[in-house]
Coordinates of N, CA and C in Angstrom, one line a residue:
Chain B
X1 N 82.7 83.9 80.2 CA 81.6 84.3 81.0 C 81.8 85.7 81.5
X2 N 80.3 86.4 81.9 CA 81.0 87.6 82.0 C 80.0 87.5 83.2
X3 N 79.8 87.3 84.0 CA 79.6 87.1 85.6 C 79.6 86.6 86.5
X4 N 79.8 87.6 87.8 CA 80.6 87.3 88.9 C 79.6 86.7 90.2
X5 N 79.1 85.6 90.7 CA 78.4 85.2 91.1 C 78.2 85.7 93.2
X6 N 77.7 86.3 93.8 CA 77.8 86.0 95.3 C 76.9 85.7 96.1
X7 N 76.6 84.9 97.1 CA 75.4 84.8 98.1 C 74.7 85.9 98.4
X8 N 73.8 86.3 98.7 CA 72.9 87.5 98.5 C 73.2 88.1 99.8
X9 N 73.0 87.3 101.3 CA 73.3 87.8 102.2 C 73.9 86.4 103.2
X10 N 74.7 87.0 103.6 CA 75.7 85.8 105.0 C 75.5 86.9 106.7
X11 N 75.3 86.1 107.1 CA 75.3 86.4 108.6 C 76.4 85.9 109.2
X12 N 77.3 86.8 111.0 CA 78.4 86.0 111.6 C 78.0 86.6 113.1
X13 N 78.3 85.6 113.8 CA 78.4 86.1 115.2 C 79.4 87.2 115.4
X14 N 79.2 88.2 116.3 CA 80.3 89.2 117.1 C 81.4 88.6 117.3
X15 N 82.5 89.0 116.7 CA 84.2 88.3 117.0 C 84.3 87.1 116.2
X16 N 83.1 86.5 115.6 CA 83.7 84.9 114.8 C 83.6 85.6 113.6
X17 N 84.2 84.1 112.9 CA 85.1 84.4 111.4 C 83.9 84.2 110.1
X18 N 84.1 85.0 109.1 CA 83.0 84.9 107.8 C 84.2 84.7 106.9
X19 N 83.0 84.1 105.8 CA 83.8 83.9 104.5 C 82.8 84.2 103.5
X20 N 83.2 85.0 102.9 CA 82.1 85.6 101.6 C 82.6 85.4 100.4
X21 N 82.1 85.0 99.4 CA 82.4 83.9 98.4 C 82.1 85.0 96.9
X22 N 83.0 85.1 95.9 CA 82.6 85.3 94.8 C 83.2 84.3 93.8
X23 N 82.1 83.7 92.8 CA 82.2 83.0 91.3 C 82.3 83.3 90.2
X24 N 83.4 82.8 89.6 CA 82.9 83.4 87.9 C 84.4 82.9 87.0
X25 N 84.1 83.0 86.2 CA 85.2 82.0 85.1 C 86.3 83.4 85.0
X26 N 85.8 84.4 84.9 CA 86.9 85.0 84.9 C 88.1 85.3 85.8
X27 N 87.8 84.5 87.3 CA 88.9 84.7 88.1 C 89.5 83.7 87.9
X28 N 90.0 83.3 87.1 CA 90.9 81.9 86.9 C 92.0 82.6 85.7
X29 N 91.5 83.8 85.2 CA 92.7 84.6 84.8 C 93.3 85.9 85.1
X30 N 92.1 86.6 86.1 CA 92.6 87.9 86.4 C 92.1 88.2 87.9
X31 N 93.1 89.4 88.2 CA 92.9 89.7 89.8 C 91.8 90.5 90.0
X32 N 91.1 90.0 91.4 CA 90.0 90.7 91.3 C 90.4 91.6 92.4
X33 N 89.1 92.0 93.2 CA 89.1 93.1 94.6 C 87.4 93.2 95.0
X34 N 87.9 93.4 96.4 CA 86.4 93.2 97.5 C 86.4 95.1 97.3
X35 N 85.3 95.4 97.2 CA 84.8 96.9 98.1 C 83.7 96.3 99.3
X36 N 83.7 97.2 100.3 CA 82.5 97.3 101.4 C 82.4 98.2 101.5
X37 N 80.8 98.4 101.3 CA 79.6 99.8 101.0 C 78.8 99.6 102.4
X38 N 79.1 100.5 103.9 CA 78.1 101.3 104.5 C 76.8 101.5 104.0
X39 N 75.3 101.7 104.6 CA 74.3 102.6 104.0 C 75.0 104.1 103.9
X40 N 74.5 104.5 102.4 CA 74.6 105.9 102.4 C 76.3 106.5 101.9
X41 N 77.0 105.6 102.2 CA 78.5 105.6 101.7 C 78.8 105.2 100.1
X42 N 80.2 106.0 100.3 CA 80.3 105.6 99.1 C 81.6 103.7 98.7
X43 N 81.7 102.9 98.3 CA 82.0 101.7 98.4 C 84.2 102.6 98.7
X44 N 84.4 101.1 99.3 CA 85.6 101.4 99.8 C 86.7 100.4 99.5
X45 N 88.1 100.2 98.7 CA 88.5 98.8 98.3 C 89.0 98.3 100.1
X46 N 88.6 97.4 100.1 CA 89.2 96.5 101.4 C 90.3 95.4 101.0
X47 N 90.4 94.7 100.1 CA 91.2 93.6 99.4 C 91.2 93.6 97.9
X48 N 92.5 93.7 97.2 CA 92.4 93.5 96.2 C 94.3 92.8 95.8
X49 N 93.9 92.0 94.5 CA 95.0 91.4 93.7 C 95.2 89.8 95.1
X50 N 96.5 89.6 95.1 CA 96.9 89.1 96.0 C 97.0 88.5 97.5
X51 N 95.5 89.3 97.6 CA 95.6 89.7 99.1 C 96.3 90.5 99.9
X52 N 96.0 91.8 98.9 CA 96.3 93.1 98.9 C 95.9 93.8 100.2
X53 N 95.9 94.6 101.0 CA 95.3 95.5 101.8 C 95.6 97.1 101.8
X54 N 94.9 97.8 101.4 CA 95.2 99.5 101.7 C 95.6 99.7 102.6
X55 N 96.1 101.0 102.8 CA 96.2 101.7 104.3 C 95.3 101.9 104.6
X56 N 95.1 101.3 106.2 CA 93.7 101.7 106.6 C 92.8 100.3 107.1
X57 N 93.0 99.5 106.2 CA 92.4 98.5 106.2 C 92.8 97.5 107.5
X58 N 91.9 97.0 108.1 CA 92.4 96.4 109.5 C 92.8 95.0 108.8
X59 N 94.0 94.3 109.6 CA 94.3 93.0 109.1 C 93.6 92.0 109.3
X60 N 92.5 92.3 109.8 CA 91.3 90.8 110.2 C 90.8 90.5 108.6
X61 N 90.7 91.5 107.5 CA 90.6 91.5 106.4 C 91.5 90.9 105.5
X62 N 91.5 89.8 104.7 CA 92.4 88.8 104.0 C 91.3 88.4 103.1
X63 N 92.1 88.1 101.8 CA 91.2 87.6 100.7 C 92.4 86.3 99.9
X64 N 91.8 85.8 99.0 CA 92.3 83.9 98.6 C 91.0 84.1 97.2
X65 N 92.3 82.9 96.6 CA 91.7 82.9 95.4 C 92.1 81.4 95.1
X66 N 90.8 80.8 95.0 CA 91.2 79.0 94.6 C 90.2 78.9 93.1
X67 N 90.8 78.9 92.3 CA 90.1 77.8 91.1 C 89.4 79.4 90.4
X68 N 88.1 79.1 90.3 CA 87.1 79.9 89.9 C 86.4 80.9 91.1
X69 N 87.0 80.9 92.0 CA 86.5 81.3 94.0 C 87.1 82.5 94.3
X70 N 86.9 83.7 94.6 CA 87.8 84.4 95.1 C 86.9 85.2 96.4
X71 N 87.8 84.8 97.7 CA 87.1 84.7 98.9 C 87.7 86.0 99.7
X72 N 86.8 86.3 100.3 CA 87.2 87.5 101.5 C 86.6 86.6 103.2
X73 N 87.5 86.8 103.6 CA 87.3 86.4 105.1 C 87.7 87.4 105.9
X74 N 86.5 87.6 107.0 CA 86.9 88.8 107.9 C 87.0 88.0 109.4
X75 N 88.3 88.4 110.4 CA 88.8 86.8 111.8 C 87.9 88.0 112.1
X76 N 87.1 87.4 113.1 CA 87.1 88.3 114.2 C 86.0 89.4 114.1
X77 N 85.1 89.4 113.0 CA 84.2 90.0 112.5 C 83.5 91.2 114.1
X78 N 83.6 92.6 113.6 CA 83.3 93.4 114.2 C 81.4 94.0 113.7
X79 N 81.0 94.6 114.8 CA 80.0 95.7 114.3 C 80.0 96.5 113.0
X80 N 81.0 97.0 113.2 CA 81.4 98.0 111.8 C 81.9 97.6 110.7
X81 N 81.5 95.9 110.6 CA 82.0 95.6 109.2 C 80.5 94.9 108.9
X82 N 79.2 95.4 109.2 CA 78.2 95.2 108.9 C 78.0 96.3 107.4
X83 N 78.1 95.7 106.6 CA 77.8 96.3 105.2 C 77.6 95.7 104.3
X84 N 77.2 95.8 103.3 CA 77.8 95.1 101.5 C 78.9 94.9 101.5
X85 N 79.0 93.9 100.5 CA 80.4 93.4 100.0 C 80.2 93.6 98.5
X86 N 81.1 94.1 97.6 CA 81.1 93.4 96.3 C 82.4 92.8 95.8
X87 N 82.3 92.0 95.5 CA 83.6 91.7 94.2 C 83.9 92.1 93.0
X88 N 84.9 92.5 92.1 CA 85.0 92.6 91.2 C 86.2 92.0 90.4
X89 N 86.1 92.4 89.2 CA 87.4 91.7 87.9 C 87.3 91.9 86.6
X90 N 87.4 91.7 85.8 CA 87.4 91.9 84.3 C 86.2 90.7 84.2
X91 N 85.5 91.2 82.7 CA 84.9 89.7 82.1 C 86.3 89.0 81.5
X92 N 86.0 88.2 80.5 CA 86.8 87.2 80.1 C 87.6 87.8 78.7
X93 N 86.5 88.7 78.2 CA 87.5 89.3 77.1 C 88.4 90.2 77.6
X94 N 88.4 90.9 78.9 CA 89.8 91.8 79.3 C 89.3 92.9 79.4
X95 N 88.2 93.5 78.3 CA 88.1 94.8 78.0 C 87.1 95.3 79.3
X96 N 86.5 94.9 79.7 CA 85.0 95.1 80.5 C 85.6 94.7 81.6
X97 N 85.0 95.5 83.0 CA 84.4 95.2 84.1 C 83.3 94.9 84.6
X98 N 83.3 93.9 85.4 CA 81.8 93.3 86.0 C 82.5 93.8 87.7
X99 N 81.0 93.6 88.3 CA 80.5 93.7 89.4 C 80.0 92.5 90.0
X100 N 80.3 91.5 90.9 CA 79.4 90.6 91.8 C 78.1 91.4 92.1
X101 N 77.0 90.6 92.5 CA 75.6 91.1 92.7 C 75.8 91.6 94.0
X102 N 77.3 91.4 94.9 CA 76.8 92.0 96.0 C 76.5 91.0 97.3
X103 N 77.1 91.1 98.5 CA 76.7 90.1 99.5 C 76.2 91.2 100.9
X104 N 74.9 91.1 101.4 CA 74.8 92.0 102.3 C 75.0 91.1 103.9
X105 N 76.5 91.6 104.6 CA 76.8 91.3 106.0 C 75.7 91.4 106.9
X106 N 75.7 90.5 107.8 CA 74.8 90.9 109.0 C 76.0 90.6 110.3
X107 N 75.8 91.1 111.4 CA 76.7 91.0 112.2 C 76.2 90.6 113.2
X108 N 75.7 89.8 114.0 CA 74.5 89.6 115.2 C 75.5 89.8 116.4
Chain J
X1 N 95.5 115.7 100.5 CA 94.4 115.1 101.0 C 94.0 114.8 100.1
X2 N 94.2 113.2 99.6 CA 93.8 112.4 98.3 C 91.9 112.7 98.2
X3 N 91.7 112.8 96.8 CA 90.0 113.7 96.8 C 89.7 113.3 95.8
X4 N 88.1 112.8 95.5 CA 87.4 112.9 94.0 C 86.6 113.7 94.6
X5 N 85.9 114.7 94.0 CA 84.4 115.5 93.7 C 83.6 115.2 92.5
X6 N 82.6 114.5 92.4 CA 81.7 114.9 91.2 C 80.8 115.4 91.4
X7 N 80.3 116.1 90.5 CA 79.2 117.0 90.3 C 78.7 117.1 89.5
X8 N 78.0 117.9 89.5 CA 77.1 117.6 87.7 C 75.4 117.1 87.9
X9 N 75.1 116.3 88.5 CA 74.1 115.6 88.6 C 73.0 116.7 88.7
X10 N 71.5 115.8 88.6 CA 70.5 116.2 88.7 C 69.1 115.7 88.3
X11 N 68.0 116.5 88.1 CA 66.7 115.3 87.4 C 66.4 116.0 86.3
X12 N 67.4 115.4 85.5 CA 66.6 115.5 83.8 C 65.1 114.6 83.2
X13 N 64.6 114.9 82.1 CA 63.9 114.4 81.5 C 64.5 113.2 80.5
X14 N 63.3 112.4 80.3 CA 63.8 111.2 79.1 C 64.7 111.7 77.7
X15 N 65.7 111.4 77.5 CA 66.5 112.0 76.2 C 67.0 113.2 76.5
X16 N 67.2 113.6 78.0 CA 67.9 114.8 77.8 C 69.1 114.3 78.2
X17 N 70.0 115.3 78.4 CA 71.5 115.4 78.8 C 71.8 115.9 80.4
X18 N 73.4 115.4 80.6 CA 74.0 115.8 81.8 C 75.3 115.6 81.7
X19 N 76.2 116.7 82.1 CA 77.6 116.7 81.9 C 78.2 116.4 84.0
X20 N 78.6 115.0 83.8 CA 79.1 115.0 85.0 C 80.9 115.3 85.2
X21 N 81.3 115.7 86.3 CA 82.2 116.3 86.6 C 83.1 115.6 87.9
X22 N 84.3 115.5 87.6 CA 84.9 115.1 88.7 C 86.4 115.7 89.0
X23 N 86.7 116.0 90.2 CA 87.7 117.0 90.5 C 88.7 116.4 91.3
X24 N 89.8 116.0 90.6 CA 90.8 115.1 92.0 C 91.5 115.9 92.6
X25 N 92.4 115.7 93.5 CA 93.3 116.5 94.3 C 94.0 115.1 95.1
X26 N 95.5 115.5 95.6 CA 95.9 115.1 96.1 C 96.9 113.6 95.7
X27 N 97.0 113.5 94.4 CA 97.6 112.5 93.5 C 97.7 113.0 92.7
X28 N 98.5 112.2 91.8 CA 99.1 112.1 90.1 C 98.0 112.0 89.2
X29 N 97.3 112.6 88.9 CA 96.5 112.6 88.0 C 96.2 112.1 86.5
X30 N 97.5 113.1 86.3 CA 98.0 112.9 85.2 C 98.3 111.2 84.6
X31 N 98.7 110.6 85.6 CA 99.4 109.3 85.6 C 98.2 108.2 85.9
X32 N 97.2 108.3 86.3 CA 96.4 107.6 86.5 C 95.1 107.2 85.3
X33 N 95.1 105.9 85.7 CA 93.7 105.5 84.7 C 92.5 105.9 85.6
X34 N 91.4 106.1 85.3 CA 89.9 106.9 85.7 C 88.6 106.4 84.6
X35 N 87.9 105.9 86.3 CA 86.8 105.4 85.8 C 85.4 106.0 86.1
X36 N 84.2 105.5 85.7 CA 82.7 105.7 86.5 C 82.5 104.5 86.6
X37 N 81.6 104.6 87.8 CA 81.0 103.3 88.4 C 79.4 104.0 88.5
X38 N 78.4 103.4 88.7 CA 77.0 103.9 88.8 C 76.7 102.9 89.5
X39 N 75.0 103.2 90.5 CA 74.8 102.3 91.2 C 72.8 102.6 91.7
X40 N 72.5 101.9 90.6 CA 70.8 102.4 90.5 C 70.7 102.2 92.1
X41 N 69.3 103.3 92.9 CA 68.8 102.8 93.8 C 68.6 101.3 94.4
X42 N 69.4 101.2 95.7 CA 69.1 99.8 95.8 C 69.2 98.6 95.0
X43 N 70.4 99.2 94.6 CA 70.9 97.6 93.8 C 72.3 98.1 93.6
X44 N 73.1 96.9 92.8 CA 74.4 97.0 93.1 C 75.2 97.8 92.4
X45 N 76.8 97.6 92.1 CA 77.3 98.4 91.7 C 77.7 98.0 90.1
X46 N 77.7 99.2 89.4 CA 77.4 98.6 87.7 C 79.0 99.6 87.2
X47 N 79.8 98.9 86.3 CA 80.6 99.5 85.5 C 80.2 100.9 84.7
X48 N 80.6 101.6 84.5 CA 80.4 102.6 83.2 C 81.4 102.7 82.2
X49 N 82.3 103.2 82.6 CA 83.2 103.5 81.1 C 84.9 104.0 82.4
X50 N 86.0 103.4 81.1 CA 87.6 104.2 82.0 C 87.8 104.5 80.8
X51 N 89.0 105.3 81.5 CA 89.9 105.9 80.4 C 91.2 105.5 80.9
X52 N 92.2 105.6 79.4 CA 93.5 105.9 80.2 C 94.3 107.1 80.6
X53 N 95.4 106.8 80.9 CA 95.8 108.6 81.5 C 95.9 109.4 80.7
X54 N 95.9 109.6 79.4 CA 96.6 110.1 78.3 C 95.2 110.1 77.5
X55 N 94.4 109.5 77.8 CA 93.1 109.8 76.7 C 93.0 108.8 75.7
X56 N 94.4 107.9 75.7 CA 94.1 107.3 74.6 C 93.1 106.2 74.2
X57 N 93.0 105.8 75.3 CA 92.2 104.4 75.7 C 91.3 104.7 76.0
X58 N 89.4 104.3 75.3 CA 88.3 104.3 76.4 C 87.8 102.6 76.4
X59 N 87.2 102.7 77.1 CA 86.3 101.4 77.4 C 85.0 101.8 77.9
X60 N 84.1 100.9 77.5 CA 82.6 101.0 78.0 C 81.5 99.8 78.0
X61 N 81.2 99.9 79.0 CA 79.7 99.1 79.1 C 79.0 98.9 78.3
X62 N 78.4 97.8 77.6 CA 78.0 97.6 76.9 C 76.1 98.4 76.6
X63 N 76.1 99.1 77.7 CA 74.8 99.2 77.9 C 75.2 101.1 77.4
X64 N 76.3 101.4 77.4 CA 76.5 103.1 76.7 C 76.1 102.9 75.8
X65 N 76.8 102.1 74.4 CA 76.1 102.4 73.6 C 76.2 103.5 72.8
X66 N 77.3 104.3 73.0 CA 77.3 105.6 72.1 C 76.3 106.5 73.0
X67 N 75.8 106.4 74.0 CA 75.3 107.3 74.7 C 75.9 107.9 75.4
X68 N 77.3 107.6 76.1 CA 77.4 108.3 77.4 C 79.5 108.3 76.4
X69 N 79.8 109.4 77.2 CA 81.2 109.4 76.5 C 82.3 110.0 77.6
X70 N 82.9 109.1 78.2 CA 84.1 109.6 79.3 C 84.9 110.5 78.2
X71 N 85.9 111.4 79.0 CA 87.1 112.1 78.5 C 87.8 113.0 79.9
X72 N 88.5 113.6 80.0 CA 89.6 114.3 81.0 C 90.3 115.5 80.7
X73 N 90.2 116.1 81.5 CA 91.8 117.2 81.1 C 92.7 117.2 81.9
X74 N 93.7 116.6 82.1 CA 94.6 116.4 82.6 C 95.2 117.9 83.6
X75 N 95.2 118.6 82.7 CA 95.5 119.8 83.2 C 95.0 120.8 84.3
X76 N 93.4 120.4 84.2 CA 92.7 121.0 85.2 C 92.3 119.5 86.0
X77 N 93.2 118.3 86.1 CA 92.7 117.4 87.2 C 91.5 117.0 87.3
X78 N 90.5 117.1 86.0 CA 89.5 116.6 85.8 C 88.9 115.7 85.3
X79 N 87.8 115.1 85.3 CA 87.7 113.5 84.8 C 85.9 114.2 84.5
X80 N 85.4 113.6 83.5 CA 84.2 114.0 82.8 C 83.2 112.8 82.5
X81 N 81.6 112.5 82.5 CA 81.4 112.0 81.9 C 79.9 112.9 81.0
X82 N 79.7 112.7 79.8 CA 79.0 113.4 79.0 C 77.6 112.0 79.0
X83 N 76.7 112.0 79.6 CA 75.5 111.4 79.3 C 74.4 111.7 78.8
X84 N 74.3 111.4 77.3 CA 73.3 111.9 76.4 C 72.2 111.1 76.1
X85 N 71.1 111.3 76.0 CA 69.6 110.3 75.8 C 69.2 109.2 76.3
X86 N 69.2 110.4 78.0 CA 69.0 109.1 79.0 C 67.5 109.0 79.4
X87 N 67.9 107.8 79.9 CA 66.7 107.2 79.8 C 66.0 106.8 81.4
X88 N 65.4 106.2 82.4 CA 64.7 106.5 83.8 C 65.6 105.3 83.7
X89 N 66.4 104.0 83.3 CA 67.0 103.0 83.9 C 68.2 103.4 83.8
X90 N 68.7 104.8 83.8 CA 69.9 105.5 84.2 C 69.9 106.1 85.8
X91 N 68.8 106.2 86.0 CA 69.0 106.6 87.2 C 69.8 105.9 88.4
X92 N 70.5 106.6 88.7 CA 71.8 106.0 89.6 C 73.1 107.0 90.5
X93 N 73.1 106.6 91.4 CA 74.5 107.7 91.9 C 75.7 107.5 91.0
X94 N 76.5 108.3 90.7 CA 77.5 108.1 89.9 C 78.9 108.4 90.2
X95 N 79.5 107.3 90.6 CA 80.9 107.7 91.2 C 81.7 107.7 89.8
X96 N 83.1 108.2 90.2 CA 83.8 108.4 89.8 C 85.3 107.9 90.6
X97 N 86.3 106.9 90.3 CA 86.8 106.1 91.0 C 88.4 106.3 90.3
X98 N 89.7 106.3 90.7 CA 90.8 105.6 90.5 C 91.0 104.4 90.1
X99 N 91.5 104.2 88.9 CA 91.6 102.6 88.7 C 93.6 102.3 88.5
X100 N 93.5 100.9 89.6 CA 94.6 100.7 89.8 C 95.1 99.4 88.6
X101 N 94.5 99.3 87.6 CA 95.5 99.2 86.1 C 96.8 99.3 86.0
X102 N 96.8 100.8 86.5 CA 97.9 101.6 85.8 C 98.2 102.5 86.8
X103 N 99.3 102.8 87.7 CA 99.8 102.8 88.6 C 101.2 103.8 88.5
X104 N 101.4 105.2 88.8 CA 102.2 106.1 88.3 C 102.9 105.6 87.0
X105 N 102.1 105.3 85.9 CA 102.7 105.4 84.7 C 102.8 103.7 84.6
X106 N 102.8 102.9 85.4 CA 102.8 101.5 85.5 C 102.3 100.1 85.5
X107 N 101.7 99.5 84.6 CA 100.6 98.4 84.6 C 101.1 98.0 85.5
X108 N 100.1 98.0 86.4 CA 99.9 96.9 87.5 C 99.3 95.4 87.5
X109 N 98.5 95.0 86.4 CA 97.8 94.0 86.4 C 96.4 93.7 87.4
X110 N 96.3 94.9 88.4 CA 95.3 94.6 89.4 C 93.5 95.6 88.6
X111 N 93.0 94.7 89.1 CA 91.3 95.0 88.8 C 90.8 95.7 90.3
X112 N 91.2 96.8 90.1 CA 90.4 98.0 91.6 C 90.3 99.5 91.2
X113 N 89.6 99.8 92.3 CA 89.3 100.8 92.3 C 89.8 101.7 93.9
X114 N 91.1 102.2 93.7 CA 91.1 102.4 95.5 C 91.2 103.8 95.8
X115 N 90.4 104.6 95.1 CA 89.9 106.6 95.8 C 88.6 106.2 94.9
X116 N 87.7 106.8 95.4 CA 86.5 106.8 94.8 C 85.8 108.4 95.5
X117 N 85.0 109.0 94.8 CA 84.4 110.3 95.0 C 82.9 109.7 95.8
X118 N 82.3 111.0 96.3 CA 81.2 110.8 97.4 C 79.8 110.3 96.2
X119 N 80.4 110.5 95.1 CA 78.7 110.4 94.2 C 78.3 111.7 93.7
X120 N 77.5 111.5 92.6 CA 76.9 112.5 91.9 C 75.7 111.8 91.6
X121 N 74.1 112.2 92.3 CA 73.3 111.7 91.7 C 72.2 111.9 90.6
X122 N 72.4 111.0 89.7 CA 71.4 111.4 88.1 C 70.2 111.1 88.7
X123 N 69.0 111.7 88.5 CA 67.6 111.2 88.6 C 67.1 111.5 86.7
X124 N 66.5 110.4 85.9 CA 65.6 110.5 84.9 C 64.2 110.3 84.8
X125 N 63.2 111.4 85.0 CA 62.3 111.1 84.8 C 61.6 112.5 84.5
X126 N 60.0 112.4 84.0 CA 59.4 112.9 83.1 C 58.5 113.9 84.1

């Protein structure tokens, strides 16, 4: 399969916990990674491989990978993590990159 | 001060050309794999084409086609993309990204992208 499935948009209360979901047959063999895109910005990696994190990246940011699922959970969800989310990974032949469709955060 | 620049962009016509540009600073250049990402207005983010550090390797979207053609010069820290006989469903900002593959000279096994440039944007239309 060569796509990466995500909820279009998720909502979280101020300070509680989200979980943003990506699908697809190809994470059952390869490591993926979250970016978060601001309006107007350019996309930024937040989580990738292992539950990886850059410098920079606050540790409320953590990602998991079960089966076919690879999840980003943000504890404690802030204002400023009101943005898109995408996922990414290889398709299934290895050669190609795909893109999840994208999950747009709301932060109330 | 780790950096991508592209440049290049602009509003061509249907079947014309644009040579996009990207300028790193601040890393191994040499040693890194390098990609485009595009991302039509208002919708999400789409693959384009990588390369490896050495030029040897390309890959591409299945939607190039022999239209668009990544390459680099290593020497002047540059990363290139040549898009020829484009079309108005090209229109898109065009980043230009780090891909963490390949990692000072070393497969990493990871699917990312972790420096990415501010965008270059293509507009096609008539």
């Amino acid at each position: 399969s060569s796509e990466l499935t995500q909820d279009p948009a998720v909502s979280v209360a101020l300070g509680q916990t989200v979980r943003i979901t990506c699908q697809g047959d190809s994470l059952r063999r390869y490591y993926a990674s979250w970016f978060q895109q601001r309006p107007g910005q350019a996309p930024i990696l937040v989580i990738y491989g292992k539950n990886n994190r850059p410098s920079g990246i606050p540790d409320r940011f953590s990602g998991s990978t079960s089966g076919n699922t690879f999840s980003l959970t943000i504890t404690g969800a802030q204002a400023e993590d009101e943005a898109d989310y995408y996922c990414h990974c290889r398709d299934s032949s290895g050669n190609r990159r795909i893109f999840g469709g994208g999950t747009k955060l709301t932060v109330l | 001060q780790v950096q991508l620049v592209e440049s290049g962009g602009g509003l061509v016509k249907p079947g014309g050309s644009l040579r996009l540009s990207c300028a790193a600073s601040g890393f191994t250049f040499s040693d890194s794999y390098m990609s485009w990402i595009r991302q039509a207005p208002g919708k999400g983010l789409e693959w384009v084409s990588t390369i490896s550090s050495g030029s040897s390797y390309k890959y591409d979207a299945d939607f190039v086609k022999g239209r668009f053609t990544i390459s680099r010069d290593n020497a002047k820290n540059s990363l290139f993309l040549q898009v020829d006989s484009l079309r108005a469903e090209d229109t898109a900002v065009y980043y230009c990204a780090r891909d963490l593959t390949v990692l000072r000279g070393a497969f990493t096994g990871e699917n990312a992208f972790d420096i990415w440039g501010q965008g270059t944007m293509v507009t096609v239309s008539s």
